[in-house]
Short mmCIF file of C-alpha atoms in Angstrom, two decimals:
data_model
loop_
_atom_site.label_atom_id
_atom_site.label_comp_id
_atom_site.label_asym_id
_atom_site.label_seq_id
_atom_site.Cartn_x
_atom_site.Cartn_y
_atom_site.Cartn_z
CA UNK A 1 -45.82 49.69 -25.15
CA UNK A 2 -43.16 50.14 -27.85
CA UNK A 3 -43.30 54.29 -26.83
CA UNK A 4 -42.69 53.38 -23.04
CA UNK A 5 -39.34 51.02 -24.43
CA UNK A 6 -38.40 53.86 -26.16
CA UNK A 7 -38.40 56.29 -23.09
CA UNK A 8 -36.94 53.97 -21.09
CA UNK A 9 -33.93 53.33 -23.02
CA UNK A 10 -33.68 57.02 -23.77
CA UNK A 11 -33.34 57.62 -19.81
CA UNK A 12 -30.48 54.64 -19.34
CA UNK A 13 -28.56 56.30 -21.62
CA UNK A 14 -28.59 59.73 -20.71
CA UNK A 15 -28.17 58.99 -17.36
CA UNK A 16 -24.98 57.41 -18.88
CA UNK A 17 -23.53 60.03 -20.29
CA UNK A 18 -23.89 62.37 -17.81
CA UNK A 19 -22.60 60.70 -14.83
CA UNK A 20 -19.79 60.30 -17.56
CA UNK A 21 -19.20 63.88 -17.72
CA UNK A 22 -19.86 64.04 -14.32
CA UNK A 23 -17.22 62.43 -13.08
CA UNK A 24 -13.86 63.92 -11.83
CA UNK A 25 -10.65 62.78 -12.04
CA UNK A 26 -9.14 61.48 -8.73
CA UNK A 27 -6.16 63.85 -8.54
CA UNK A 28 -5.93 66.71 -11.04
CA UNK A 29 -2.53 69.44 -11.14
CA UNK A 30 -2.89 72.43 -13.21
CA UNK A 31 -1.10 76.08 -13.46
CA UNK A 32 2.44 74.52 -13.80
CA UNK A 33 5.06 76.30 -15.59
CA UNK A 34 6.57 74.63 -18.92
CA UNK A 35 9.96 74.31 -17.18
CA UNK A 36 8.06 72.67 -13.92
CA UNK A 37 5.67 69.84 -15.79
CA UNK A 38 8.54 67.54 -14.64
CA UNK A 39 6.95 67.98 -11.54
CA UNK A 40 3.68 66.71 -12.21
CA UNK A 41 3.88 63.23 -12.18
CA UNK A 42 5.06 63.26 -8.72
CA UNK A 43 2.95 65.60 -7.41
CA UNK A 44 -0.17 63.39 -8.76
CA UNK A 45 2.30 60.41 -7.12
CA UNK A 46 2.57 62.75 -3.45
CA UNK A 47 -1.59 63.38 -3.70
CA UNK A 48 -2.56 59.55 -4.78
CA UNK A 49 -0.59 58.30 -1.76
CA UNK A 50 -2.39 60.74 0.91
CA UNK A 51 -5.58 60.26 -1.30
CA UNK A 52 -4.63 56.58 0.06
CA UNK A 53 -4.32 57.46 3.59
CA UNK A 54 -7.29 59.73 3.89
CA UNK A 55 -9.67 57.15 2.56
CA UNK A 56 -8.91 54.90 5.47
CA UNK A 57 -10.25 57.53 8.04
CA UNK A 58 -12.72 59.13 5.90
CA UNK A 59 -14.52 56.58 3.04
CA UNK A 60 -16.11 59.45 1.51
CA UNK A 61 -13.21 61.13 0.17
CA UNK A 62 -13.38 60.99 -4.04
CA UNK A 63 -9.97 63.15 -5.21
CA UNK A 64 -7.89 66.41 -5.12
CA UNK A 65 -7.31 69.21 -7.23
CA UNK A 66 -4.35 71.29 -6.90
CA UNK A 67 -3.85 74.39 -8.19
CA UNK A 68 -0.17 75.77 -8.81
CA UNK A 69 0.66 79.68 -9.35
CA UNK A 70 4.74 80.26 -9.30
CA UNK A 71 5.39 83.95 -9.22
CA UNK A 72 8.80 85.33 -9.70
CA UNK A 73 11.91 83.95 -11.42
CA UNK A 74 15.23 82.27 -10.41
CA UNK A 75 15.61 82.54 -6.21
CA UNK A 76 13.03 84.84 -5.98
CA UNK A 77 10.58 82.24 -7.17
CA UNK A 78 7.77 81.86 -5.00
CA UNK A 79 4.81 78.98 -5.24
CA UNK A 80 1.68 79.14 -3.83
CA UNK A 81 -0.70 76.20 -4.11
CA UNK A 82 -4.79 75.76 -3.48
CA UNK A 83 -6.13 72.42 -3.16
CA UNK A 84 -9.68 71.27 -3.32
CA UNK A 85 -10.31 67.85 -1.46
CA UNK A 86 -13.62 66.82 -3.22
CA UNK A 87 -15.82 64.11 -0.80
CA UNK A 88 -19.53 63.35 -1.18
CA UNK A 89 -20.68 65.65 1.50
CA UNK A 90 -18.49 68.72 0.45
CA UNK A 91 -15.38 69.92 -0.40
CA UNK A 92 -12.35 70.93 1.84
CA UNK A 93 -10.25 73.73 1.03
CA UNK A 94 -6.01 73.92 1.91
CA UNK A 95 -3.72 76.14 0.92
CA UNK A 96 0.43 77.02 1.33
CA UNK A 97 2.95 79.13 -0.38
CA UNK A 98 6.88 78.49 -0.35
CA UNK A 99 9.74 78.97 -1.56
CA UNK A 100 10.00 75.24 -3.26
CA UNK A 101 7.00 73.32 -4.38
CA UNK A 102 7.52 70.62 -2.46
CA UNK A 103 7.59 72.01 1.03
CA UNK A 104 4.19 73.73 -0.34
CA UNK A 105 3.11 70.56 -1.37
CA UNK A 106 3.21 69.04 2.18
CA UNK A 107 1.69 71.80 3.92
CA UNK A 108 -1.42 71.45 1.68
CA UNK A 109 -1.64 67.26 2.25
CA UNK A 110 -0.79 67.77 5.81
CA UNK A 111 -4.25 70.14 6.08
CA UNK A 112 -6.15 67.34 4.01
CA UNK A 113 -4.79 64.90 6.49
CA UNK A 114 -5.64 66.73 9.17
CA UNK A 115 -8.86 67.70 8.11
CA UNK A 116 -9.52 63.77 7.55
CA UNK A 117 -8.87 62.89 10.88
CA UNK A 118 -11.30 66.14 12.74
CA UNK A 119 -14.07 64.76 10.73
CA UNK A 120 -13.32 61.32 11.22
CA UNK A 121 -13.53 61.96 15.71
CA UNK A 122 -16.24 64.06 15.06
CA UNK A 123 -18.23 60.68 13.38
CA UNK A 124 -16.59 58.36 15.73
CA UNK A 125 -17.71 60.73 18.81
CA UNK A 126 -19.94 58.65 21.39
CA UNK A 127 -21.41 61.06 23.23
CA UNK A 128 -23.23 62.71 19.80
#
């Protein structure tokens, strides 16, 4: 009896810990430059709000990753940025390069966005 307690209690807590670990963040930026971590905060700010919008059309959306590489210095600069859209059923890949990281930055939310609303007429389809 006391054994089977034991056990028991062992399982609820590892199960705690590693859906701890498991856990992502919602919206995660890496690979920015010193000079460009001014950036971040908006960036997360530009992926929570389409995080926002794509959750409306497509519940099973958990976060985003992006992924910033800047080659090049001064106007030859040049960034090109991955994103991961994580949802329970898989993960959507986007990416853009540009000239200025925000104009990249769109182009890889617009492709989330889009993606959001394909899969969301492809549930809502009738004739399926």
């Amino acid at each position: 009896m006391m054994f089977k307690r034991i056990v028991q209690k062992a399982k609820r807590v590892s199960a705690g810990i590693v859906g701890v670990f498991r856990k992502r963040p919602e919206i995660q930026v890496a690979g920015l430059r010193e000079g460009d971590t001014a950036f971040k905060e908006s960036i997360e700010e530009e992926c929570r709000k389409t995080l926002g919008k794509i959750r409306k059309m497509l519940a099973e959306a958990e976060g985003i990753e992006i992924y910033v590489k800047a080659t090049g210095e001064g106007k030859q600069r040049l960034y090109e940025l991955r994103g991961t859209m994580f949802t329970e059923k898989g993960d959507l890949h986007a990416s853009a390069e540009g000239r200025e990281l925000y104009g990249a930055l769109t182009r890889v939310l617009y492709e989330f966005e889009n993606e959001a609303r394909r899969a969301k007429s492809w549930k809502n389809d009738k004739r399926l």
